[in-house]
Amino acid sequence: MRAIEWDGKEFKLLDQTRLPQTIEYIKTGDYRVIVEAIKRLSVRGAPAIGIAAAFALAFASKKIVSSSRSTFLNELDRIASEIESARPTAVNLRWAVQRMMKRAGSIQKVSGIPEAMLHEAERIRLEDIQMCKQIGLHGAQLLPDSGGVITHCNTGALATGDYGTAQSVIVTAIEQGKKLHVYAGETRPLLQGARLTMFELEARGVNATLITDNTAAFVMKQGKANLIITGADRIAANGDTANKIGTYGLAVLANYHSIPFYVAAPTSTIDPDCPDGSAIPIEERNPGEVTHPFDVQIAPDNVDVYSPAFDITPHHLITAFITEHGVVSPPFKDNFKKQTDPGKVNQPV
Ligand code: MRU
């Protein structure tokens, strides 16, 4: 099941807020509806947000009425900023919007811009699908022939164009015959692990057990898990990584229990403009998501709440990254650069 579908005529977003109970699509060609869907997490997961943003900008370009190229591009730029500010942490959103603006700027005739942008958005979607497939193949080599794997949040097809990031690695390894058992953290407060990861793993026939987030330490202590693998929302140039809140705690625990901690992400999630994790903006969510999850009140009225959606895992707690080009070992800063050097593409470093 894909988060985003486009057949050249109809654009559909699977409304992930309604999973797993209800499968319902948002069909739209209106960029404002897509921005709203990103804000309310109907579409979520760093690569999927980037793809949705690219289509949003392409659809917006169709509605701009101006034959003046500079007026057209100024209006497009204003809308691009609006789309970019929908969620602050996942850099794929900015990456996709900037790539779309570059494409628009490369077209001389205003009348040709919307079509070129729609093609670019589709290219971003298809490239993401290929990147995720490659991530799965590269990462599967790192996984043992049998054992337990802890993962966090949702990193499956629902978070990307298809296949997923960390989940692509796990599923590819299982398809290669490895006997793995997945422990999926429920992922408070919005339960992406319980609602989405368990939904996807079950559909793919993967042996998986749902754990509350605070059970992970005991699972490691009991020797049930041999490694942890997560996705990422933004990776700083030195390897510090923003991912769903709770990821940092898992990395500390992996270090304590001497088990590897891997991060799987496409290179569109690496932000060379962020030197380290302190420069990554962290989204804070509405307190109501904690006090009234899924419309059930679980805390007294008006309590103070702190709800960062993401945390930063320092690079020294990460064993290796897996991108579409291969496995990246420390020192990450130098090795990310080597991987993105066109001459070194597809070379593990
Ligand atoms: O708030 P979300 O659901 O968008 O958070 C998603 C995550 O943190 C994922 O782990 C991350 O985007 C990487 S998955 C491809």
XYZ file of C-alpha atoms and ligand atoms in Angstrom:
364
model
C 0.000 0.000 0.000
C 1.457 3.368 -1.025
C 1.124 6.667 0.823
C 1.041 8.684 -2.389
C -0.427 7.698 -5.720
C -0.339 9.563 -9.011
C -1.500 8.060 -12.299
C -1.023 11.178 -14.395
C -4.608 12.315 -13.746
C -5.527 11.712 -10.136
C -3.400 12.488 -7.067
C -4.218 10.526 -3.906
C -2.845 10.591 -0.370
C -3.667 7.753 1.970
C -5.047 9.368 5.125
C -2.652 7.791 7.648
C -4.427 9.362 10.624
C -7.228 6.848 10.008
C -5.066 3.717 9.895
C -5.284 0.909 10.734
C -9.065 0.915 11.082
C -10.008 2.813 7.941
C -8.424 2.946 4.511
C -9.389 6.258 3.021
C -7.705 8.466 0.425
C -7.577 12.233 0.119
C -7.983 12.992 -3.581
C -6.878 16.488 -4.468
C -5.133 18.800 -6.876
C -5.117 21.699 -4.415
C -1.780 22.526 -2.798
C -3.507 23.877 0.328
C -5.146 20.510 0.979
C -1.734 18.828 0.687
C -0.128 21.339 3.073
C -2.920 20.670 5.556
C -2.426 16.900 5.124
C 1.295 17.296 5.910
C 0.544 19.394 9.014
C -1.983 16.936 10.420
C 0.193 13.902 9.536
C -2.228 12.405 7.026
C 0.958 12.086 5.017
C 4.086 11.734 7.130
C 7.577 10.255 7.120
C 10.428 12.364 5.761
C 10.623 11.113 2.136
C 6.813 10.963 1.734
C 6.501 14.547 2.963
C 9.051 15.613 0.335
C 7.142 13.871 -2.457
C 3.814 15.345 -1.335
C 5.382 18.820 -1.176
C 6.750 18.461 -4.708
C 3.283 17.651 -6.077
C 1.770 20.463 -4.000
C 4.079 22.989 -5.653
C 3.440 21.532 -9.108
C -0.333 21.810 -8.604
C 0.035 25.361 -7.267
C 2.006 26.368 -10.370
C -0.951 25.408 -12.557
C -3.148 27.978 -10.817
C -0.844 30.999 -11.087
C -2.229 33.403 -13.679
C 0.547 35.570 -15.067
C 2.391 35.731 -18.337
C 5.262 37.625 -16.716
C 8.011 35.156 -15.805
C 9.252 37.156 -12.824
C 5.729 37.656 -11.393
C 5.044 33.952 -11.890
C 8.265 32.878 -10.178
C 7.756 35.346 -7.303
C 4.301 33.939 -6.618
C 5.664 30.397 -6.887
C 8.394 31.317 -4.419
C 5.813 32.628 -1.945
C 3.861 29.357 -2.162
C 7.102 27.357 -1.892
C 7.821 29.063 1.466
C 4.295 28.277 2.630
C 4.730 24.587 1.737
C 8.224 24.439 3.244
C 6.985 25.699 6.595
C 4.368 22.925 6.958
C 6.769 20.875 9.117
C 10.230 22.021 10.179
C 12.378 18.964 10.933
C 12.300 16.601 7.940
C 14.750 18.177 5.502
C 13.298 16.198 2.587
C 10.522 18.785 2.507
C 12.960 21.662 1.904
C 15.063 19.504 -0.399
C 12.071 18.692 -2.628
C 10.757 22.265 -2.691
C 14.194 23.637 -3.615
C 14.613 21.066 -6.360
C 11.176 21.979 -7.736
C 12.011 25.707 -7.690
C 15.258 25.012 -9.525
C 13.326 23.143 -12.215
C 10.799 25.982 -12.524
C 13.644 28.493 -12.848
C 15.195 26.485 -15.671
C 12.139 26.875 -17.926
C 12.082 30.043 -20.017
C 8.446 30.037 -21.192
C 5.953 30.539 -18.351
C 3.402 28.318 -20.093
C 5.849 25.393 -19.929
C 6.545 25.612 -16.187
C 3.553 23.688 -14.740
C 4.073 20.659 -16.947
C 7.810 20.576 -16.271
C 7.116 20.787 -12.537
C 4.638 17.947 -12.629
C 7.237 15.793 -14.380
C 9.822 16.765 -11.779
C 7.474 15.827 -8.923
C 6.874 12.432 -10.516
C 10.632 12.022 -10.990
C 11.153 12.710 -7.278
C 8.524 10.089 -6.410
C 9.992 7.441 -8.716
C 13.577 8.159 -7.638
C 12.547 7.776 -4.004
C 11.066 4.351 -4.750
C 14.362 3.269 -6.345
C 16.439 4.737 -3.495
C 14.395 2.829 -0.932
C 14.822 -0.395 -2.860
C 18.601 0.143 -2.939
C 18.666 0.982 0.787
C 17.009 -2.378 1.425
C 19.590 -4.270 -0.631
C 22.610 -2.507 0.893
C 21.319 -2.746 4.447
C 20.236 -6.385 4.306
C 23.919 -7.459 4.204
C 24.423 -5.976 7.667
C 21.677 -8.015 9.280
C 22.446 -11.378 10.900
C 21.021 -14.647 9.582
C 18.702 -14.805 12.551
C 17.806 -12.728 15.573
C 15.774 -9.834 16.852
C 15.559 -6.298 15.464
C 14.144 -3.275 17.261
C 12.708 -0.463 15.159
C 10.974 2.791 16.011
C 8.218 4.906 14.455
C 7.158 4.011 10.916
C 9.771 3.650 8.207
C 7.829 1.551 5.720
C 6.230 2.219 2.351
C 3.847 4.571 4.140
C 6.742 6.899 5.045
C 8.252 6.970 1.532
C 7.421 6.516 -2.167
C 7.439 2.749 -1.527
C 9.398 0.000 0.306
C 10.534 2.314 3.126
C 13.942 2.933 4.671
C 14.701 0.882 7.816
C 11.732 -1.330 7.021
C 13.026 -1.910 3.504
C 16.255 -3.250 5.053
C 14.391 -5.594 7.403
C 11.957 -6.895 4.780
C 14.686 -7.366 2.159
C 16.769 -9.397 4.642
C 13.731 -11.565 5.426
C 13.043 -12.029 1.712
C 16.652 -13.201 1.380
C 15.882 -15.959 3.886
C 17.080 -14.397 7.149
C 15.023 -15.429 10.157
C 14.366 -12.137 11.891
C 11.861 -11.125 14.506
C 10.923 -7.447 14.715
C 10.130 -5.570 17.925
C 8.267 -2.393 16.972
C 8.007 0.398 19.526
C 4.495 1.818 19.654
C 5.856 5.407 19.305
C 4.042 7.683 21.700
C 2.128 9.925 21.349
C 0.759 9.319 17.833
C 1.504 5.591 17.723
C 3.047 5.381 14.258
C 4.715 2.130 15.378
C 1.538 0.495 16.639
C -0.833 1.802 13.989
C 1.360 1.897 10.886
C 4.448 -0.307 11.327
C 2.506 -3.239 12.762
C -0.088 -2.777 10.009
C 2.588 -2.930 7.297
C 4.613 -5.758 8.863
C 1.521 -7.854 9.308
C 0.513 -7.265 5.684
C 3.994 -8.409 4.591
C 3.885 -11.514 6.770
C 6.806 -10.436 8.984
C 7.085 -11.931 12.470
C 6.683 -8.895 14.666
C 5.850 -8.016 18.253
C 4.514 -4.676 19.395
C 6.175 -3.251 22.508
C 5.493 -0.084 24.431
C 8.360 2.373 24.027
C 9.513 1.809 27.601
C 9.848 -1.955 27.048
C 12.817 -1.670 24.657
C 15.454 -1.581 27.423
C 14.225 -4.853 28.897
C 14.044 -6.513 25.469
C 17.743 -5.659 24.991
C 18.636 -6.791 28.510
C 16.926 -10.128 27.832
C 19.020 -10.606 24.683
C 15.962 -10.668 22.431
C 17.368 -7.957 20.135
C 20.639 -8.085 18.208
C 20.415 -4.657 16.634
C 18.355 -1.503 16.240
C 17.523 0.132 12.947
C 15.584 3.359 12.437
C 14.984 5.947 9.736
C 15.884 9.640 9.914
C 14.237 12.996 9.375
C 17.424 15.037 9.029
C 21.058 14.003 9.181
C 23.573 16.754 9.915
C 26.896 16.856 8.060
C 28.681 15.201 11.008
C 26.107 12.376 11.274
C 24.053 13.704 14.203
C 20.554 12.515 13.362
C 17.045 13.802 14.028
C 14.419 11.080 14.125
C 11.176 10.374 15.966
C 11.247 11.195 19.666
C 12.568 8.182 21.545
C 15.267 7.329 18.998
C 18.031 8.921 21.093
C 17.023 6.819 24.090
C 17.217 3.665 21.968
C 20.691 4.622 20.737
C 21.926 5.140 24.306
C 20.473 1.764 25.269
C 22.064 0.058 22.251
C 25.418 1.493 23.292
C 24.971 0.281 26.876
C 24.020 -3.205 25.705
C 26.751 -3.288 23.013
C 24.402 -3.856 20.091
C 24.685 -2.011 16.754
C 22.500 0.995 16.013
C 21.879 1.614 12.287
C 20.151 4.510 10.522
C 18.673 3.974 7.044
C 17.836 7.012 4.914
C 18.126 8.310 1.356
C 20.752 11.001 0.740
C 17.879 13.511 0.372
C 17.720 13.319 4.200
C 21.338 14.493 4.632
C 21.553 18.245 5.223
C 25.047 19.528 4.441
C 23.955 22.989 5.659
C 23.557 21.680 9.226
C 27.072 21.158 10.616
C 25.765 19.214 13.622
C 22.580 18.283 15.440
C 22.325 21.567 17.345
C 21.401 23.297 14.060
C 18.437 20.987 13.351
C 15.053 22.603 14.098
C 12.881 20.368 16.258
C 9.117 20.464 15.784
C 7.008 20.743 18.914
C 3.562 19.226 18.685
C 0.259 20.247 20.142
C -0.070 19.293 23.867
C -3.488 17.826 23.112
C -1.812 14.919 21.297
C -0.330 13.905 24.672
C -3.177 14.758 27.034
C -6.020 13.645 24.741
C -4.614 10.950 22.427
C -7.205 9.895 19.886
C -9.774 12.047 21.707
C -9.501 10.275 25.062
C -8.483 12.467 27.997
C -5.639 10.792 29.946
C -4.250 13.734 31.962
C -5.845 16.386 34.169
C -7.146 19.526 32.490
C -4.570 22.146 31.514
C -1.394 20.292 32.575
C 1.897 21.581 31.246
C 3.201 19.412 28.378
C 6.495 19.267 26.477
C 6.097 17.340 23.227
C 9.038 17.482 20.809
C 8.220 15.325 17.776
C 11.885 14.414 17.225
C 15.152 14.085 19.113
C 18.787 14.149 18.068
C 20.989 11.073 18.246
C 24.656 12.095 18.403
C 26.769 10.564 15.641
C 29.057 8.664 18.022
C 26.090 6.445 18.992
C 25.429 5.451 15.371
C 27.234 2.349 14.084
C 26.589 3.077 10.391
C 24.207 4.736 7.956
C 22.626 2.967 5.025
C 21.824 5.132 2.007
C 20.909 4.280 -1.576
C 24.637 4.316 -2.375
C 25.724 1.875 0.304
C 26.826 1.560 3.912
C 28.518 4.610 5.442
C 30.814 3.961 8.409
C 32.521 6.602 10.600
C 33.991 9.140 10.146
C 30.619 10.167 8.738
C 31.520 13.731 7.794
C 34.207 12.628 5.322
C 32.401 9.524 4.180
C 29.114 11.321 3.401
C 31.110 13.652 1.166
C 32.762 10.725 -0.613
C 29.378 9.087 -1.171
C 27.818 12.163 -2.714
C 30.841 12.683 -4.963
C 29.492 11.588 -8.391
C 32.673 9.567 -9.047
C 32.034 7.467 -5.965
C 28.331 6.764 -6.411
C 27.315 3.247 -5.353
C 30.589 2.704 -3.544
C 30.261 1.595 0.081
C 32.572 3.676 2.289
O 6.168 12.518 12.643
P 6.414 11.523 11.536
O 5.466 10.370 11.556
O 6.489 12.199 10.190
O 7.862 10.946 11.853
C 8.436 10.018 10.980
C 9.737 9.500 11.445
O 10.286 9.942 12.423
C 10.399 8.465 10.610
O 11.163 7.610 11.391
C 11.328 9.184 9.614
O 10.614 10.080 8.812
C 12.102 8.289 8.758
S 11.135 7.144 7.855
C 11.381 7.137 6.282
